[in-house]
PDB file of C-alpha atoms and ligand atoms in Angstrom:
ATOM      1  CA  MET Z  34      25.778  33.001  24.047  1.00 41.00           C
ATOM      2  CA  LYS Z  35      22.906  32.410  21.675  1.00 47.00           C
ATOM      3  CA  TYR Z  36      24.225  28.902  21.009  1.00 47.00           C
ATOM      4  CA  ARG Z  37      24.587  28.200  24.718  1.00 46.00           C
ATOM      5  CA  LEU Z  38      20.940  29.097  25.259  1.00 46.00           C
ATOM      6  CA  LEU Z  39      19.983  26.964  22.264  1.00 47.00           C
ATOM      7  CA  GLN Z  40      21.924  24.027  23.701  1.00 52.00           C
ATOM      8  CA  ILE Z  41      20.211  24.408  27.050  1.00 44.00           C
ATOM      9  CA  ALA Z  42      16.843  24.599  25.315  1.00 50.00           C
ATOM     10  CA  ILE Z  43      17.568  21.440  23.307  1.00 47.00           C
ATOM     11  CA  VAL Z  44      18.739  19.499  26.362  1.00 46.00           C
ATOM     12  CA  PHE Z  45      15.704  20.657  28.320  1.00 44.00           C
ATOM     13  CA  THR Z  46      13.399  19.634  25.463  1.00 49.00           C
ATOM     14  CA  LEU Z  47      15.052  16.214  25.273  1.00 45.00           C
ATOM     15  CA  ILE Z  48      14.600  15.701  29.027  1.00 43.00           C
ATOM     16  CA  ILE Z  49      10.902  16.563  28.721  1.00 45.00           C
ATOM     17  CA  MET Z  50      10.555  14.222  25.715  1.00 50.00           C
ATOM     18  CA  VAL Z  51      12.252  11.341  27.557  1.00 44.00           C
ATOM     19  CA  ALA Z  52      10.189  11.981  30.690  1.00 47.00           C
ATOM     20  CA  THR Z  53       7.001  12.100  28.633  1.00 46.00           C
ATOM     21  CA  GLY Z  54       8.035   8.937  26.810  1.00 46.00           C
ATOM     22  CA  ILE Z  55       8.599   7.083  30.090  1.00 42.00           C
ATOM     23  CA  ALA Z  56       5.249   8.311  31.404  1.00 44.00           C
ATOM     24  CA  LEU Z  57       3.541   7.131  28.216  1.00 41.00           C
ATOM     25  CA  ILE Z  58       5.219   3.730  28.353  1.00 40.00           C
ATOM     26  CA  GLN Z  59       4.122   3.324  31.965  1.00 41.00           C
ATOM     27  CA  THR Z  60       0.514   4.315  31.352  1.00 41.00           C
ATOM     28  CA  GLN Z  61      -0.056   2.487  28.068  1.00 41.00           C
ATOM     29  CA  PRO Z  62      -1.968  -0.765  28.271  1.00 41.00           C
ATOM     30  CA  THR Z  63      -0.041  -3.904  27.444  1.00 41.00           C
ATOM     31  CA  PRO Z  64      -0.352  -4.584  23.719  1.00 39.00           C
ATOM     32  CA  PRO Z  65      -2.141  -7.782  22.692  1.00 40.00           C
ATOM     33  CA  ALA Z  66       0.131 -10.820  22.619  1.00 39.00           C
ATOM     34  CA  SER Z  67      -0.048 -11.009  18.823  1.00 42.00           C
ATOM     35  CA  GLN Z  68       1.654  -7.607  18.469  1.00 40.00           C
ATOM     36  CA  PRO Z  69       5.345  -7.293  19.334  1.00 40.00           C
ATOM     37  CA  ALA Z  70       5.760  -4.422  21.800  1.00 38.00           C
ATOM     38  CA  GLY Z  71       7.653  -1.405  20.516  1.00 40.00           C
ATOM     39  CA  VAL Z  72       7.330  -2.358  16.859  1.00 47.00           C
ATOM     40  CA  ALA Z  73       5.183  -0.306  14.499  1.00 55.00           C
ATOM     41  CA  VAL Z  74       2.299  -2.560  13.611  1.00 62.00           C
ATOM     42  CA  ALA Z  75       0.854  -2.952  10.131  1.00 70.00           C
ATOM     43  CA  GLY Z  76      -2.590  -1.405   9.951  1.00 71.00           C
ATOM     44  CA  ALA Z  77      -1.768   1.393  12.406  1.00 76.00           C
ATOM     45  CA  PRO Z  78      -3.713   4.609  11.745  1.00 89.00           C
ATOM     46  CA  ILE Z  79      -0.997   6.248   9.666  1.00 95.00           C
ATOM     47  CA  GLY Z  80      -1.678   7.758   6.259  1.00 95.00           C
ATOM     48  CA  GLY Z  81      -5.029   8.447   4.623  1.00 94.00           C
ATOM     49  CA  ASP Z  82      -6.611  10.567   1.919  1.00 95.00           C
ATOM     50  CA  PHE Z  83      -4.930  13.714   0.688  1.00 97.00           C
ATOM     51  CA  THR Z  84      -5.048  16.108  -2.213  1.00 98.00           C
ATOM     52  CA  LEU Z  85      -1.740  17.752  -3.099  1.00 98.00           C
ATOM     53  CA  THR Z  86       0.127  19.150  -6.110  1.00 98.00           C
ATOM     54  CA  ASN Z  87       2.836  17.044  -7.722  1.00 98.00           C
ATOM     55  CA  HIS Z  88       6.154  18.273  -9.112  1.00 98.00           C
ATOM     56  CA  LEU Z  89       4.572  18.671 -12.547  1.00 98.00           C
ATOM     57  CA  GLY Z  90       1.985  21.072 -11.114  1.00 98.00           C
ATOM     58  CA  GLU Z  91      -0.870  18.526 -11.348  1.00 98.00           C
ATOM     59  CA  ARG Z  92      -3.413  18.080  -8.580  1.00 98.00           C
ATOM     60  CA  VAL Z  93      -3.224  14.513  -7.302  1.00 98.00           C
ATOM     61  CA  SER Z  94      -4.913  12.588  -4.537  1.00 98.00           C
ATOM     62  CA  GLU Z  95      -4.150   9.489  -2.521  1.00 96.00           C
ATOM     63  CA  ALA Z  96      -6.329   7.448  -4.904  1.00 96.00           C
ATOM     64  CA  ASP Z  97      -3.987   8.290  -7.783  1.00 98.00           C
ATOM     65  CA  PHE Z  98      -1.415   6.032  -6.132  1.00 98.00           C
ATOM     66  CA  SER Z  99      -3.832   3.168  -5.614  1.00 98.00           C
ATOM     67  CA  GLY Z 100      -2.287  -0.176  -6.543  1.00 98.00           C
ATOM     68  CA  GLN Z 101       1.199   1.107  -5.778  1.00 98.00           C
ATOM     69  CA  PHE Z 102       3.496   0.375  -2.879  1.00 98.00           C
ATOM     70  CA  ARG Z 103       4.620   3.810  -1.686  1.00 98.00           C
ATOM     71  CA  LEU Z 104       7.776   4.799   0.098  1.00 98.00           C
ATOM     72  CA  VAL Z 105       6.689   8.041   1.751  1.00 98.00           C
ATOM     73  CA  TYR Z 106       9.095  10.613   3.147  1.00 98.00           C
ATOM     74  CA  PHE Z 107       8.563  14.111   4.543  1.00 98.00           C
ATOM     75  CA  GLY Z 108      11.273  16.752   4.225  1.00 98.00           C
ATOM     76  CA  PHE Z 109      12.211  19.937   2.412  1.00 97.00           C
ATOM     77  CA  THR Z 110      14.501  20.780  -0.472  1.00 97.00           C
ATOM     78  CA  HIS Z 111      16.569  23.298   1.512  1.00 94.00           C
ATOM     79  CA  CYS Z 112      17.448  20.625   4.092  1.00 93.00           C
ATOM     80  CA  PRO Z 113      21.244  20.645   4.398  1.00 88.00           C
ATOM     81  CA  ASP Z 114      21.878  17.057   5.407  1.00 87.00           C
ATOM     82  CA  VAL Z 115      19.268  14.477   6.367  1.00 93.00           C
ATOM     83  CA  CYS Z 116      16.747  14.802   3.543  1.00 96.00           C
ATOM     84  CA  PRO Z 117      19.215  14.270   0.683  1.00 97.00           C
ATOM     85  CA  ILE Z 118      20.496  11.131   2.415  1.00 97.00           C
ATOM     86  CA  ASP Z 119      17.008   9.732   2.957  1.00 98.00           C
ATOM     87  CA  VAL Z 120      15.692  10.548  -0.506  1.00 98.00           C
ATOM     88  CA  ALA Z 121      18.856   8.980  -1.936  1.00 98.00           C
ATOM     89  CA  LYS Z 122      18.083   5.915   0.177  1.00 98.00           C
ATOM     90  CA  ILE Z 123      14.626   5.665  -1.408  1.00 98.00           C
ATOM     91  CA  ALA Z 124      16.200   6.050  -4.861  1.00 98.00           C
ATOM     92  CA  GLN Z 125      18.690   3.299  -4.033  1.00 98.00           C
ATOM     93  CA  ALA Z 126      15.899   1.011  -2.823  1.00 98.00           C
ATOM     94  CA  LEU Z 127      14.006   1.586  -6.094  1.00 98.00           C
ATOM     95  CA  LYS Z 128      17.149   0.685  -8.035  1.00 98.00           C
ATOM     96  CA  LEU Z 129      17.392  -2.591  -6.100  1.00 98.00           C
ATOM     97  CA  LEU Z 130      13.889  -3.673  -7.174  1.00 98.00           C
ATOM     98  CA  ASP Z 131      13.376  -5.879 -10.223  1.00 98.00           C
ATOM     99  CA  ASP Z 132      11.287  -4.452 -13.075  1.00 97.00           C
ATOM    100  CA  ARG Z 133       8.065  -6.034 -11.877  1.00 97.00           C
ATOM    101  CA  ALA Z 134       8.400  -4.684  -8.338  1.00 98.00           C
ATOM    102  CA  LEU Z 135       9.579  -1.294  -9.581  1.00 98.00           C
ATOM    103  CA  ALA Z 136       6.482  -0.942 -11.749  1.00 98.00           C
ATOM    104  CA  ARG Z 137       4.390  -1.370  -8.593  1.00 98.00           C
ATOM    105  CA  THR Z 138       6.357   1.051  -6.389  1.00 98.00           C
ATOM    106  CA  THR Z 139       6.426   4.847  -6.141  1.00 98.00           C
ATOM    107  CA  GLY Z 140       8.497   7.117  -3.922  1.00 98.00           C
ATOM    108  CA  LEU Z 141       6.637  10.103  -2.479  1.00 98.00           C
ATOM    109  CA  PHE Z 142       8.660  13.057  -1.233  1.00 98.00           C
ATOM    110  CA  ILE Z 143       6.208  15.344   0.564  1.00 98.00           C
ATOM    111  CA  THR Z 144       7.462  18.789   1.520  1.00 98.00           C
ATOM    112  CA  ILE Z 145       7.034  20.196   5.015  1.00 98.00           C
ATOM    113  CA  ASP Z 146       8.058  23.616   3.639  1.00 97.00           C
ATOM    114  CA  PRO Z 147       5.337  24.589   1.141  1.00 97.00           C
ATOM    115  CA  SER Z 148       6.337  28.283   1.298  1.00 95.00           C
ATOM    116  CA  ARG Z 149       9.593  27.616  -0.530  1.00 96.00           C
ATOM    117  CA  ASP Z 150       8.948  24.237  -2.154  1.00 98.00           C
ATOM    118  CA  THR Z 151       6.968  25.149  -5.241  1.00 98.00           C
ATOM    119  CA  PRO Z 152       6.180  22.419  -7.794  1.00 98.00           C
ATOM    120  CA  GLU Z 153       9.123  23.625  -9.882  1.00 98.00           C
ATOM    121  CA  THR Z 154      11.497  23.491  -6.908  1.00 98.00           C
ATOM    122  CA  MET Z 155      10.250  19.996  -6.117  1.00 98.00           C
ATOM    123  CA  ARG Z 156      10.723  18.951  -9.734  1.00 98.00           C
ATOM    124  CA  ASN Z 157      14.329  20.114  -9.830  1.00 98.00           C
ATOM    125  CA  TYR Z 158      14.920  18.228  -6.602  1.00 98.00           C
ATOM    126  CA  VAL Z 159      13.279  14.849  -7.249  1.00 98.00           C
ATOM    127  CA  GLU Z 160      14.762  14.677 -10.745  1.00 97.00           C
ATOM    128  CA  LEU Z 161      18.184  14.471  -9.110  1.00 97.00           C
ATOM    129  CA  PHE Z 162      17.238  11.150  -7.527  1.00 98.00           C
ATOM    130  CA  HIS Z 163      14.926   8.767  -9.415  1.00 98.00           C
ATOM    131  CA  PRO Z 164      12.183   9.008 -12.070  1.00 98.00           C
ATOM    132  CA  ARG Z 165       9.793   7.056  -9.837  1.00 98.00           C
ATOM    133  CA  ILE Z 166       9.975   9.569  -6.995  1.00 98.00           C
ATOM    134  CA  VAL Z 167       7.085  12.051  -7.024  1.00 98.00           C
ATOM    135  CA  GLY Z 168       7.480  15.402  -5.280  1.00 98.00           C
ATOM    136  CA  LEU Z 169       4.351  16.668  -3.535  1.00 98.00           C
ATOM    137  CA  THR Z 170       3.572  20.145  -2.251  1.00 98.00           C
ATOM    138  CA  GLY Z 171       0.384  22.064  -1.507  1.00 98.00           C
ATOM    139  CA  SER Z 172      -1.205  24.792   0.553  1.00 98.00           C
ATOM    140  CA  HIS Z 173      -0.191  25.132   4.180  1.00 98.00           C
ATOM    141  CA  ALA Z 174      -3.509  23.569   5.213  1.00 98.00           C
ATOM    142  CA  GLU Z 175      -3.067  20.606   2.875  1.00 98.00           C
ATOM    143  CA  ILE Z 176       0.494  19.972   4.030  1.00 98.00           C
ATOM    144  CA  SER Z 177      -0.488  20.392   7.666  1.00 97.00           C
ATOM    145  CA  GLN Z 178      -3.241  17.797   7.233  1.00 97.00           C
ATOM    146  CA  VAL Z 179      -1.013  15.159   5.628  1.00 98.00           C
ATOM    147  CA  MET Z 180       1.710  15.764   8.236  1.00 98.00           C
ATOM    148  CA  ASP Z 181      -0.878  15.105  10.956  1.00 97.00           C
ATOM    149  CA  GLN Z 182      -1.962  11.924   9.205  1.00 97.00           C
ATOM    150  CA  TYR Z 183       1.625  10.644   9.280  1.00 97.00           C
ATOM    151  CA  LYS Z 184       2.407  12.003  12.781  1.00 96.00           C
ATOM    152  CA  VAL Z 185       5.288  14.060  11.398  1.00 97.00           C
ATOM    153  CA  TYR Z 186       7.177  16.312  13.789  1.00 95.00           C
ATOM    154  CA  ALA Z 187       8.579  19.574  12.404  1.00 95.00           C
ATOM    155  CA  ALA Z 188       9.882  22.778  14.002  1.00 95.00           C
ATOM    156  CA  LYS Z 189      11.171  25.815  12.163  1.00 92.00           C
ATOM    157  CA  VAL Z 190      14.556  27.062  13.387  1.00 90.00           C
ATOM    158  CA  GLU Z 191      16.166  30.387  12.506  1.00 84.00           C
ATOM    159  CA  ASP Z 192      19.856  29.680  12.057  1.00 72.00           C
ATOM    160  CA  PRO Z 193      22.351  32.383  11.026  1.00 72.00           C
ATOM    161  CA  ALA Z 194      24.584  29.670   9.565  1.00 71.00           C
ATOM    162  CA  TYR Z 195      21.972  29.043   6.878  1.00 64.00           C
ATOM    163  CA  VAL Z 196      20.155  31.349   4.553  1.00 67.00           C
ATOM    164  CA  ASP Z 197      16.688  32.072   5.924  1.00 82.00           C
ATOM    165  CA  TYR Z 198      15.591  29.127   8.100  1.00 90.00           C
ATOM    166  CA  ILE Z 199      15.836  25.390   8.455  1.00 91.00           C
ATOM    167  CA  ILE Z 200      13.266  22.936   9.796  1.00 94.00           C
ATOM    168  CA  ASN Z 201      14.101  20.239  12.296  1.00 94.00           C
ATOM    169  CA  HIS Z 202      11.922  17.259  11.529  1.00 96.00           C
ATOM    170  CA  SER Z 203      11.336  13.585  12.118  1.00 95.00           C
ATOM    171  CA  SER Z 204      12.786  11.530   9.293  1.00 95.00           C
ATOM    172  CA  TYR Z 205      11.112   8.186   8.849  1.00 97.00           C
ATOM    173  CA  ILE Z 206      10.377   6.395   5.611  1.00 98.00           C
ATOM    174  CA  TYR Z 207       6.877   4.937   5.638  1.00 98.00           C
ATOM    175  CA  LEU Z 208       5.868   1.962   3.528  1.00 98.00           C
ATOM    176  CA  ILE Z 209       2.238   2.231   2.451  1.00 97.00           C
ATOM    177  CA  GLY Z 210       0.548  -0.643   0.632  1.00 97.00           C
ATOM    178  CA  PRO Z 211      -1.465  -0.743  -2.603  1.00 97.00           C
ATOM    179  CA  ASP Z 212      -4.755  -0.120  -0.769  1.00 96.00           C
ATOM    180  CA  GLY Z 213      -3.347   2.826   1.183  1.00 96.00           C
ATOM    181  CA  GLU Z 214      -2.705   0.709   4.253  1.00 95.00           C
ATOM    182  CA  PHE Z 215       0.254   1.398   6.522  1.00 96.00           C
ATOM    183  CA  ILE Z 216       2.719  -1.506   6.383  1.00 96.00           C
ATOM    184  CA  ASP Z 217       5.994  -0.484   7.991  1.00 96.00           C
ATOM    185  CA  ILE Z 218       8.257   2.352   9.037  1.00 96.00           C
ATOM    186  CA  PHE Z 219      12.016   2.632   8.515  1.00 97.00           C
ATOM    187  CA  GLY Z 220      14.577   4.723  10.385  1.00 96.00           C
ATOM    188  CA  SER Z 221      18.134   5.805   9.865  1.00 94.00           C
ATOM    189  CA  ASP Z 222      19.484   2.339  10.755  1.00 95.00           C
ATOM    190  CA  ASP Z 223      17.589   0.708   7.905  1.00 97.00           C
ATOM    191  CA  GLY Z 224      19.493   0.644   4.630  1.00 97.00           C
ATOM    192  CA  PRO Z 225      18.003   0.611   1.118  1.00 98.00           C
ATOM    193  CA  GLU Z 226      18.196  -3.199   1.102  1.00 98.00           C
ATOM    194  CA  ALA Z 227      15.736  -3.364   4.024  1.00 98.00           C
ATOM    195  CA  LEU Z 228      13.229  -1.238   2.089  1.00 98.00           C
ATOM    196  CA  ALA Z 229      13.627  -3.187  -1.147  1.00 98.00           C
ATOM    197  CA  ASP Z 230      13.476  -6.567   0.613  1.00 98.00           C
ATOM    198  CA  ARG Z 231      10.276  -5.625   2.445  1.00 97.00           C
ATOM    199  CA  ILE Z 232       8.556  -4.681  -0.835  1.00 98.00           C
ATOM    200  CA  THR Z 233       9.898  -7.680  -2.750  1.00 97.00           C
ATOM    201  CA  SER Z 234       8.636 -10.028  -0.017  1.00 96.00           C
ATOM    202  CA  MET Z 235       5.065  -8.871  -0.683  1.00 95.00           C
ATOM    203  CA  ILE Z 236       5.078  -8.992  -4.487  1.00 91.00           C
TER     204      ILE Z 236
HETATM  205 NI1   NI Y 367      15.563  17.223   6.215  1.00 51.68          NI
END
């Protein structure tokens, strides 16, 4: 019964989202001819300054990654399925880069679950994937701010099938450039080659 209600709620939410999406599409002005419609455009207002705590317990800010291409992903270490796949994708992309490109690229795994994802938890997690992936956590306010900056969607869900709770969340990989500028966004259809090729093309 609980699941039935959940299903109805999900379907209803999806209908609202689709309806809202259609309304938005209809009311949005036509993009300038130089920008392909429906494609995330470089220079969009995504990203920005932050101060967080890395997986070694050090306070770091956006400026600490200056000069680096960054593959940014938001998730949480208790995520049962999507996050491990996406962080593994970032690790695979890093492995595809040559030494020169790798030296200029950092993966950033930013938690959306700061209550459970302590620096130590983040460290144990990112170390499973690649030495050039940095885990970032922080206070609820700090995480909330950076999630807003990247337009990340997240909703906590109590699920008896899992211990405690899970968080449904958007799962895009953002490519941020050396000056902190937004370059591109990748979804589940984009493989590690797409990420690596995009970086290599700019180096
Ligand atoms: Ni996840």
